[in-house]
Amino acid sequence: MSEFDAPPAAGNGLLDRRVFLRAGIIGGAALMTANATALEREKWMQMPGAGMSESGAPSGHESHIVRSPIGSQPGTTGAGASRTPLQFLDGVITPSRLHFERHHSGIPDIDPAQHKLLIHGLVERPLTFSMEALARYPTVSRIQFLECSGNSGTSLASEPVQASCAQIHGLVSASEWGGVPLSVLLEEAGVKAEGKWIVADGADAAMMSRSVPLDKIMDDAIVALYQNGEPLRPSNGYPMRLFLPGWEGNMSVKWLRTIKVLDRPAMTKDETSKYSDLQADGVSKLFSFPMGVKSVITSPSFGLSMGAAGVYQISGIAWSGAGKIRRVEVSADGGKSWADAALDAHVLPKCLTRFRSAWRWDGSAAVILSRATDEAGNVQPSREVVLKGRSSAAFYHYNGIQAWRVGADGEVSNVYV
Ligand SMILES: Nc1nc2c(c(=O)[nH]1)N[C@H]1C(S)=C(S)[C@@H](COP(=O)(O)O)O[C@H]1N2
Ligand SMILES: [Mo]
């Protein structure tokens, strides 16, 4: 089956996802290729190429693929964020150099030989771990996403902000995180019966600190030492960070320094002044830990433009703090009809999942959307549903459906449906 004879799967040109399972999509590529019979021997073939190097770097032709925008609080250089350029990436793993950053007081320059992790509070044996000691514990690695709870907050604006996918949704990334299960370290310290929470502190000037229920710690929390196979980047917590799969990014305390076992949450400045969801009735939800089910089409998206009418791939990412993505549906008619997208083979729990749909664009204006469902049965809500019951001052945990309008001129804009 090529996409030319693929059955339509939904309105306005969405094609059956099976085109991704067959060689058919090649037909689309052929359309864009001239009928050449021979290739010139290009200049880079006429002399030996560059030599080896100690550390790789992206092609100079891809220098636009950088984190942006970089914003910091007035009067500071390190209290802000940089975002992952989602619209230029494919697959699910974020290259470490492009992992988003969110710092409250810059990146500390930590000497691993001097850094220690202290575990204390309601434990039988308070313990400190040097890097060397930690490295001797059994490690695990998992590919998982990290999302700031402020991600996509731009979508709360009363009018759609015309900004790139990075700018609106780029506070999410995924890496292979490797490290020591925190449960192993806590078992060694011996948690007392009254220990029900921990509070984790960072070694940065902000001394970021967050409380985490012990159940989550014992379930899948790790002290991460590795990111995509190499030691963590300084911006992502070198030499060690707490990593809490699927939970709001703020709780994954970077530059981890102390873990104190408590009988209740510590109610730190970072969990009372921020990251709570104010409701329309003036009451805040106490805590919102797992990130909701969500998806976004990364291509086409704002700033990318379409060429001539024809067959295109709609591609994006979906994720959920509750587990695996079960399904992603795509619409090309503003939500009137939907078709299942194809999911790439790596569908991992609490990870980004790449989805793809084939779309025969007829060259006229269209609104494209994606909607994710996770294995717990949670369905990504519309913007309207997200806003319902929320205070207009609430900012965090936006997971509504993103709509992009493809204009007849091929330009893509942000719209609300
Ligand atoms: N010590 C410390 N940990 C921290 C922060 C911080 O400023 N200091 N920022 C938090 C926030 S708000 C988020 S979203 C994540 C971001 O992790 P990243 O910079 O590796 O993407 O780290 C969290 N951990
Ligand atoms: Mo965050």
Short mmCIF file of C-alpha atoms and ligand atoms in Angstrom, two decimals:
data_model
loop_
_atom_site.label_atom_id
_atom_site.label_comp_id
_atom_site.label_asym_id
_atom_site.label_seq_id
_atom_site.Cartn_x
_atom_site.Cartn_y
_atom_site.Cartn_z
CA MET A 1 0.00 0.00 0.00
CA SER A 2 1.44 3.42 -0.86
CA GLU A 3 -0.07 6.59 0.49
CA PHE A 4 -1.59 7.13 -2.95
CA ASP A 5 -3.94 4.22 -2.47
CA ALA A 6 -4.02 4.41 1.33
CA PRO A 7 -7.58 4.57 2.59
CA PRO A 8 -8.52 7.83 4.26
CA ALA A 9 -8.65 7.40 8.02
CA ALA A 10 -10.33 10.66 8.94
CA GLY A 11 -11.52 13.91 7.40
CA ASN A 12 -9.50 16.40 5.38
CA GLY A 13 -6.87 14.02 4.08
CA LEU A 14 -5.63 12.02 7.08
CA LEU A 15 -4.37 8.68 5.81
CA ASP A 16 -4.29 5.25 7.35
CA ARG A 17 -1.38 4.84 9.75
CA ARG A 18 -0.46 1.58 8.06
CA VAL A 19 1.44 3.60 5.45
CA PHE A 20 4.20 3.73 8.08
CA LEU A 21 4.36 -0.02 8.28
CA ARG A 22 5.02 -0.47 4.57
CA ALA A 23 7.48 0.98 2.13
CA GLY A 24 4.69 3.13 0.75
CA ILE A 25 5.89 6.40 2.22
CA ILE A 26 8.83 6.31 -0.16
CA GLY A 27 6.35 7.22 -2.88
CA GLY A 28 6.00 10.61 -1.21
CA ALA A 29 9.72 11.18 -1.27
CA ALA A 30 9.87 10.31 -4.95
CA LEU A 31 7.50 13.15 -5.67
CA MET A 32 10.05 15.64 -4.42
CA THR A 33 12.93 14.20 -6.42
CA ALA A 34 13.97 15.28 -9.89
CA ASN A 35 14.47 12.66 -12.59
CA ALA A 36 18.26 12.66 -12.40
CA THR A 37 20.34 9.88 -13.92
CA ALA A 38 23.80 10.71 -12.48
CA LEU A 39 25.26 12.76 -9.63
CA GLU A 40 28.18 15.16 -9.81
CA ARG A 41 31.25 14.22 -7.78
CA GLU A 42 30.89 16.93 -5.16
CA LYS A 43 33.82 18.94 -3.85
CA TRP A 44 33.84 17.14 -0.47
CA MET A 45 34.60 13.92 -2.30
CA GLN A 46 37.68 15.34 -3.96
CA MET A 47 39.93 15.57 -0.90
CA PRO A 48 40.23 13.68 2.39
CA GLY A 49 37.83 14.77 5.08
CA ALA A 50 38.47 16.11 8.56
CA GLY A 51 40.18 14.02 11.21
CA MET A 52 39.00 12.61 14.49
CA SER A 53 38.29 14.65 17.60
CA GLU A 54 37.97 14.05 21.32
CA SER A 55 34.39 15.21 21.53
CA GLY A 56 31.74 15.37 18.83
CA ALA A 57 29.69 18.38 17.80
CA PRO A 58 26.66 18.78 15.53
CA SER A 59 27.07 19.72 11.89
CA GLY A 60 27.73 23.41 11.32
CA HIS A 61 24.77 23.27 8.93
CA GLU A 62 22.46 22.65 11.88
CA SER A 63 23.54 25.57 14.03
CA HIS A 64 19.94 26.75 14.37
CA ILE A 65 19.15 23.69 16.52
CA VAL A 66 19.79 25.27 19.89
CA ARG A 67 17.91 25.82 23.14
CA SER A 68 15.73 28.89 23.05
CA PRO A 69 14.54 31.26 24.20
CA ILE A 70 16.82 31.78 27.17
CA GLY A 71 15.10 33.87 29.80
CA SER A 72 16.23 34.94 33.28
CA GLN A 73 14.57 36.95 36.03
CA PRO A 74 15.40 40.65 35.84
CA GLY A 75 18.79 41.37 37.35
CA THR A 76 19.90 37.71 37.29
CA THR A 77 21.74 35.53 34.83
CA GLY A 78 20.92 32.11 36.25
CA ALA A 79 17.33 32.26 37.48
CA GLY A 80 15.33 31.19 34.47
CA ALA A 81 15.05 28.60 31.75
CA SER A 82 16.15 27.51 28.30
CA ARG A 83 13.94 25.26 26.22
CA THR A 84 14.34 22.18 24.02
CA PRO A 85 13.88 22.94 20.28
CA LEU A 86 11.21 20.25 19.88
CA GLN A 87 10.27 21.38 16.38
CA PHE A 88 13.70 20.37 15.03
CA LEU A 89 14.02 16.99 16.74
CA ASP A 90 12.80 13.50 15.94
CA GLY A 91 12.63 10.29 17.96
CA VAL A 92 12.24 10.48 21.72
CA ILE A 93 15.68 11.05 23.25
CA THR A 94 16.72 14.65 23.75
CA PRO A 95 20.41 15.15 23.00
CA SER A 96 21.99 16.17 26.32
CA ARG A 97 23.17 19.49 24.94
CA LEU A 98 19.54 20.34 24.15
CA HIS A 99 17.87 19.14 27.38
CA PHE A 100 15.85 22.03 28.75
CA GLU A 101 17.23 23.84 31.78
CA ARG A 102 15.42 25.39 34.68
CA HIS A 103 17.52 26.92 37.42
CA HIS A 104 16.45 29.04 40.37
CA SER A 105 19.88 30.43 41.10
CA GLY A 106 22.26 29.35 38.36
CA ILE A 107 24.43 26.26 37.92
CA PRO A 108 26.78 25.57 40.84
CA ASP A 109 30.33 24.54 39.94
CA ILE A 110 30.56 21.40 42.07
CA ASP A 111 33.80 19.53 42.68
CA PRO A 112 32.77 15.86 42.73
CA ALA A 113 35.72 15.03 44.99
CA GLN A 114 34.24 17.29 47.68
CA HIS A 115 30.52 16.69 47.11
CA LYS A 116 28.67 14.40 49.51
CA LEU A 117 25.12 13.14 49.89
CA LEU A 118 23.74 13.03 53.44
CA ILE A 119 20.77 10.83 54.39
CA HIS A 120 19.38 11.66 57.83
CA GLY A 121 16.19 12.37 59.80
CA LEU A 122 13.97 9.45 60.81
CA VAL A 123 16.54 6.76 60.05
CA GLU A 124 18.39 4.23 62.18
CA ARG A 125 21.82 5.14 60.77
CA PRO A 126 22.43 8.57 59.22
CA LEU A 127 24.83 8.08 56.28
CA THR A 128 26.96 10.21 54.00
CA PHE A 129 28.01 9.03 50.57
CA SER A 130 30.97 10.30 48.55
CA MET A 131 30.76 9.94 44.77
CA GLU A 132 33.18 7.07 45.04
CA ALA A 133 30.98 5.28 47.59
CA LEU A 134 27.84 5.82 45.52
CA ALA A 135 29.49 4.45 42.39
CA ARG A 136 29.81 1.07 44.13
CA TYR A 137 26.06 0.58 44.47
CA PRO A 138 24.00 -1.28 41.86
CA THR A 139 22.71 1.10 39.22
CA VAL A 140 19.72 1.06 36.90
CA SER A 141 19.01 3.07 33.75
CA ARG A 142 15.71 4.03 32.18
CA ILE A 143 14.62 6.29 29.33
CA GLN A 144 12.17 8.79 30.80
CA PHE A 145 10.84 12.31 30.37
CA LEU A 146 11.29 15.29 32.63
CA GLU A 147 8.75 18.10 32.39
CA CYS A 148 8.60 21.39 34.27
CA SER A 149 5.15 21.99 35.72
CA GLY A 150 5.28 25.45 34.14
CA ASN A 151 5.58 23.90 30.66
CA SER A 152 2.95 25.12 28.16
CA GLY A 153 1.73 27.80 30.59
CA THR A 154 1.81 30.10 27.56
CA SER A 155 -1.35 28.32 26.41
CA LEU A 156 -3.26 29.95 29.27
CA ALA A 157 -3.00 33.36 27.58
CA SER A 158 -6.41 34.60 26.47
CA GLU A 159 -5.19 34.91 22.87
CA PRO A 160 -2.92 32.25 21.32
CA VAL A 161 0.69 33.39 21.50
CA GLN A 162 2.48 33.12 18.17
CA ALA A 163 5.57 31.27 19.26
CA SER A 164 7.50 28.12 18.43
CA CYS A 165 6.89 24.68 19.84
CA ALA A 166 10.10 25.17 21.86
CA GLN A 167 8.84 28.40 23.32
CA ILE A 168 5.43 27.02 24.27
CA HIS A 169 6.18 23.38 25.08
CA GLY A 170 9.98 23.07 25.27
CA LEU A 171 10.19 22.54 29.03
CA VAL A 172 10.00 18.78 28.41
CA SER A 173 12.86 16.50 27.41
CA ALA A 174 13.70 12.81 27.66
CA SER A 175 16.98 11.10 28.47
CA GLU A 176 18.33 7.79 29.52
CA TRP A 177 18.84 8.40 33.24
CA GLY A 178 21.19 6.08 35.10
CA GLY A 179 21.81 5.92 38.81
CA VAL A 180 21.26 4.24 42.14
CA PRO A 181 17.70 3.49 43.30
CA LEU A 182 17.12 5.70 46.33
CA SER A 183 15.29 2.79 47.96
CA VAL A 184 18.61 0.93 48.18
CA LEU A 185 20.26 3.80 50.05
CA LEU A 186 17.29 4.31 52.34
CA GLU A 187 17.15 0.62 53.17
CA GLU A 188 20.77 0.85 54.19
CA ALA A 189 20.04 3.85 56.41
CA GLY A 190 16.98 2.05 57.83
CA VAL A 191 13.82 4.19 57.68
CA LYS A 192 12.02 4.34 61.04
CA ALA A 193 8.37 3.30 61.18
CA GLU A 194 7.18 6.91 61.47
CA GLY A 195 9.12 7.96 58.34
CA LYS A 196 6.56 8.69 55.59
CA TRP A 197 8.11 11.52 53.53
CA ILE A 198 11.52 12.77 52.57
CA VAL A 199 12.68 16.29 51.86
CA ALA A 200 15.49 16.65 49.33
CA ASP A 201 17.79 19.69 49.21
CA GLY A 202 20.05 20.87 46.40
CA ALA A 203 23.57 22.27 46.68
CA ASP A 204 22.80 25.39 44.64
CA ALA A 205 22.48 28.92 45.98
CA ALA A 206 18.66 28.55 45.77
CA MET A 207 18.87 25.46 48.02
CA MET A 208 15.92 24.06 46.15
CA SER A 209 14.04 21.72 48.45
CA ARG A 210 11.01 19.53 47.88
CA SER A 211 9.08 16.94 49.87
CA VAL A 212 8.32 13.55 48.33
CA PRO A 213 6.14 10.77 49.77
CA LEU A 214 8.16 7.72 50.74
CA ASP A 215 6.00 5.44 48.54
CA LYS A 216 7.24 7.23 45.42
CA ILE A 217 10.83 7.06 46.62
CA MET A 218 10.55 3.32 47.20
CA ASP A 219 8.77 2.81 43.87
CA ASP A 220 11.07 4.31 41.23
CA ALA A 221 13.15 7.27 42.47
CA ILE A 222 16.84 7.24 41.64
CA VAL A 223 19.89 9.27 42.52
CA ALA A 224 20.86 9.92 38.92
CA LEU A 225 24.53 10.04 38.01
CA TYR A 226 24.29 9.45 34.26
CA GLN A 227 22.39 11.10 31.42
CA ASN A 228 22.44 9.46 28.00
CA GLY A 229 25.39 7.33 29.00
CA GLU A 230 27.75 10.01 30.33
CA PRO A 231 27.94 11.78 33.69
CA LEU A 232 25.14 14.33 34.09
CA ARG A 233 25.66 17.71 32.50
CA PRO A 234 26.28 20.49 35.07
CA SER A 235 23.06 22.16 33.91
CA ASN A 236 21.09 19.00 34.65
CA GLY A 237 22.47 18.34 38.12
CA TYR A 238 26.11 17.20 38.01
CA PRO A 239 27.35 15.29 39.86
CA MET A 240 24.01 13.85 41.11
CA ARG A 241 20.33 14.66 41.08
CA LEU A 242 17.15 13.17 42.38
CA PHE A 243 15.10 11.82 39.49
CA LEU A 244 11.39 11.12 40.05
CA PRO A 245 9.95 9.54 36.89
CA GLY A 246 6.73 11.16 35.68
CA TRP A 247 6.47 13.75 38.44
CA GLU A 248 6.71 17.50 38.09
CA GLY A 249 10.26 18.47 37.17
CA ASN A 250 10.73 20.75 40.14
CA MET A 251 10.81 17.76 42.51
CA SER A 252 13.77 16.19 40.71
CA VAL A 253 16.19 18.18 42.84
CA LYS A 254 19.46 18.83 41.04
CA TRP A 255 22.88 18.93 42.66
CA LEU A 256 21.38 16.69 45.34
CA ARG A 257 22.95 17.24 48.77
CA THR A 258 20.67 16.00 51.54
CA ILE A 259 17.73 13.64 51.97
CA LYS A 260 15.94 13.93 55.29
CA VAL A 261 13.27 11.40 56.26
CA LEU A 262 10.24 13.05 57.88
CA ASP A 263 6.82 12.03 59.14
CA ARG A 264 5.10 14.71 57.03
CA PRO A 265 5.89 17.07 54.15
CA ALA A 266 8.30 19.85 55.08
CA MET A 267 6.19 22.55 53.34
CA THR A 268 9.29 24.27 51.95
CA LYS A 269 9.24 27.64 50.18
CA ASP A 270 9.47 25.82 46.85
CA GLU A 271 6.28 23.84 47.42
CA THR A 272 4.09 26.42 49.12
CA SER A 273 4.88 29.61 47.18
CA LYS A 274 4.90 27.83 43.83
CA TYR A 275 3.82 24.71 41.94
CA SER A 276 0.40 24.55 43.56
CA ASP A 277 -2.78 24.87 41.50
CA LEU A 278 -5.15 27.63 42.54
CA GLN A 279 -8.81 26.78 41.85
CA ALA A 280 -11.57 29.18 40.88
CA ASP A 281 -13.03 28.95 44.41
CA GLY A 282 -9.80 30.39 45.83
CA VAL A 283 -8.58 27.10 47.31
CA SER A 284 -5.29 25.61 46.14
CA LYS A 285 -4.84 21.93 45.48
CA LEU A 286 -2.33 20.75 48.05
CA PHE A 287 0.08 18.94 45.71
CA SER A 288 -0.03 17.93 42.04
CA PHE A 289 2.80 15.49 41.59
CA PRO A 290 2.32 13.30 38.48
CA MET A 291 2.29 15.13 35.16
CA GLY A 292 -0.90 14.73 33.15
CA VAL A 293 -1.28 12.92 29.82
CA LYS A 294 -0.22 15.21 27.00
CA SER A 295 0.88 15.41 23.38
CA VAL A 296 1.96 18.02 20.90
CA ILE A 297 2.53 18.00 17.17
CA THR A 298 6.11 19.12 16.64
CA SER A 299 6.00 19.05 12.84
CA PRO A 300 4.41 20.96 11.26
CA SER A 301 4.30 23.60 13.99
CA PHE A 302 4.74 27.35 14.32
CA GLY A 303 7.78 28.61 12.42
CA LEU A 304 7.99 25.61 10.09
CA SER A 305 6.34 26.16 6.75
CA MET A 306 4.77 23.74 4.31
CA GLY A 307 5.66 23.58 0.63
CA ALA A 308 3.29 22.58 -2.16
CA ALA A 309 0.10 20.64 -1.49
CA GLY A 310 0.74 16.91 -1.19
CA VAL A 311 1.48 14.17 1.30
CA TYR A 312 3.14 15.22 4.56
CA GLN A 313 4.07 13.54 7.79
CA ILE A 314 2.49 14.94 10.91
CA SER A 315 4.78 14.02 13.79
CA GLY A 316 4.93 14.74 17.48
CA ILE A 317 5.49 13.52 21.01
CA ALA A 318 3.15 12.21 23.68
CA TRP A 319 3.79 11.41 27.34
CA SER A 320 2.12 10.76 30.67
CA GLY A 321 3.23 10.68 34.28
CA ALA A 322 0.87 7.73 34.80
CA GLY A 323 2.76 5.27 32.59
CA LYS A 324 2.80 4.32 28.93
CA ILE A 325 1.04 6.06 26.08
CA ARG A 326 -1.63 3.76 24.72
CA ARG A 327 -2.92 5.81 21.85
CA VAL A 328 -2.50 9.10 20.00
CA GLU A 329 -5.19 10.41 17.69
CA VAL A 330 -4.67 13.13 15.13
CA SER A 331 -7.22 15.41 13.50
CA ALA A 332 -6.76 17.50 10.38
CA ASP A 333 -10.20 19.11 10.48
CA GLY A 334 -10.05 21.00 13.75
CA GLY A 335 -11.29 18.08 15.86
CA LYS A 336 -14.36 17.00 13.83
CA SER A 337 -12.81 13.63 13.02
CA TRP A 338 -9.80 11.76 14.37
CA ALA A 339 -7.52 8.94 13.20
CA ASP A 340 -5.07 6.87 15.19
CA ALA A 341 -1.46 7.84 14.65
CA ALA A 342 1.30 5.25 14.32
CA LEU A 343 3.48 5.01 17.43
CA ASP A 344 7.22 4.40 17.09
CA ALA A 345 8.41 1.12 18.53
CA HIS A 346 9.73 2.55 21.80
CA VAL A 347 6.61 2.99 23.88
CA LEU A 348 8.09 3.21 27.37
CA PRO A 349 6.48 4.10 30.68
CA LYS A 350 6.85 7.75 31.73
CA CYS A 351 8.75 8.48 28.54
CA LEU A 352 8.13 10.50 25.41
CA THR A 353 6.48 8.44 22.66
CA ARG A 354 6.90 9.52 19.04
CA PHE A 355 3.77 9.45 16.88
CA ARG A 356 3.32 9.92 13.16
CA SER A 357 0.41 10.36 10.78
CA ALA A 358 0.35 10.68 7.02
CA TRP A 359 -1.65 13.63 5.74
CA ARG A 360 -2.63 14.48 2.21
CA TRP A 361 -2.76 18.26 2.47
CA ASP A 362 -4.94 19.77 -0.23
CA GLY A 363 -3.28 23.17 0.08
CA SER A 364 -6.14 24.90 1.86
CA ALA A 365 -6.23 26.18 5.44
CA ALA A 366 -6.57 23.40 8.02
CA VAL A 367 -6.33 23.00 11.78
CA ILE A 368 -4.35 20.01 13.05
CA LEU A 369 -4.53 18.57 16.56
CA SER A 370 -3.27 15.60 18.54
CA ARG A 371 -4.85 13.90 21.54
CA ALA A 372 -3.09 11.32 23.72
CA THR A 373 -4.51 8.56 25.90
CA ASP A 374 -2.37 6.77 28.49
CA GLU A 375 -2.50 3.20 29.75
CA ALA A 376 -4.49 4.28 32.80
CA GLY A 377 -7.20 5.49 30.41
CA ASN A 378 -6.58 9.23 30.98
CA VAL A 379 -7.39 11.24 27.85
CA GLN A 380 -5.68 14.54 27.12
CA PRO A 381 -8.27 17.26 27.74
CA SER A 382 -9.22 20.19 25.54
CA ARG A 383 -8.04 23.65 26.56
CA GLU A 384 -11.56 24.45 27.65
CA VAL A 385 -11.68 21.49 30.02
CA VAL A 386 -8.28 22.35 31.51
CA LEU A 387 -9.41 25.90 32.23
CA LYS A 388 -12.67 24.84 33.85
CA GLY A 389 -12.59 25.32 37.59
CA ARG A 390 -9.11 26.83 37.58
CA SER A 391 -8.35 30.28 38.90
CA SER A 392 -7.21 32.66 36.17
CA ALA A 393 -4.08 33.07 38.31
CA ALA A 394 -3.28 29.33 38.12
CA PHE A 395 -0.26 28.71 35.97
CA TYR A 396 1.07 25.18 36.36
CA HIS A 397 0.25 21.75 34.93
CA TYR A 398 -1.30 22.75 31.61
CA ASN A 399 -1.83 19.65 29.46
CA GLY A 400 -4.53 20.78 27.02
CA ILE A 401 -4.67 19.90 23.34
CA GLN A 402 -2.47 22.08 21.10
CA ALA A 403 -3.97 23.21 17.79
CA TRP A 404 -1.88 24.46 14.88
CA ARG A 405 -3.43 26.18 11.87
CA VAL A 406 -1.78 25.48 8.56
CA GLY A 407 -2.59 28.41 6.28
CA ALA A 408 -3.12 28.19 2.53
CA ASP A 409 0.27 29.93 2.26
CA GLY A 410 1.83 27.01 4.17
CA GLU A 411 2.60 29.11 7.26
CA VAL A 412 1.72 27.59 10.63
CA SER A 413 0.16 29.55 13.47
CA ASN A 414 -1.02 28.84 17.01
CA VAL A 415 -4.81 28.74 17.41
CA TYR A 416 -7.36 27.78 20.05
CA VAL A 417 -10.23 25.49 19.08
N1 LIG B 1 18.74 22.30 43.11
C1 LIG B 1 17.84 22.59 42.16
N2 LIG B 1 17.09 21.61 41.65
C2 LIG B 1 16.17 21.88 40.70
C3 LIG B 1 15.96 23.21 40.23
C4 LIG B 1 16.78 24.23 40.79
O1 LIG B 1 16.69 25.41 40.44
N3 LIG B 1 17.70 23.88 41.76
N4 LIG B 1 14.98 23.43 39.31
C5 LIG B 1 13.88 22.47 39.27
C6 LIG B 1 12.95 22.65 38.20
S1 LIG B 1 11.75 23.86 38.40
C7 LIG B 1 12.89 21.79 37.14
S2 LIG B 1 11.66 21.88 36.01
C8 LIG B 1 13.94 20.77 36.93
C9 LIG B 1 14.64 21.04 35.62
O2 LIG B 1 15.66 20.11 35.37
P1 LIG B 1 16.65 20.36 34.16
O3 LIG B 1 17.24 21.74 34.32
O4 LIG B 1 17.64 19.25 34.24
O5 LIG B 1 15.83 20.28 32.91
O6 LIG B 1 14.91 20.76 37.96
C10 LIG B 1 14.40 21.03 39.24
N5 LIG B 1 15.45 20.84 40.20
MO MO B 2 10.16 23.52 36.85
#
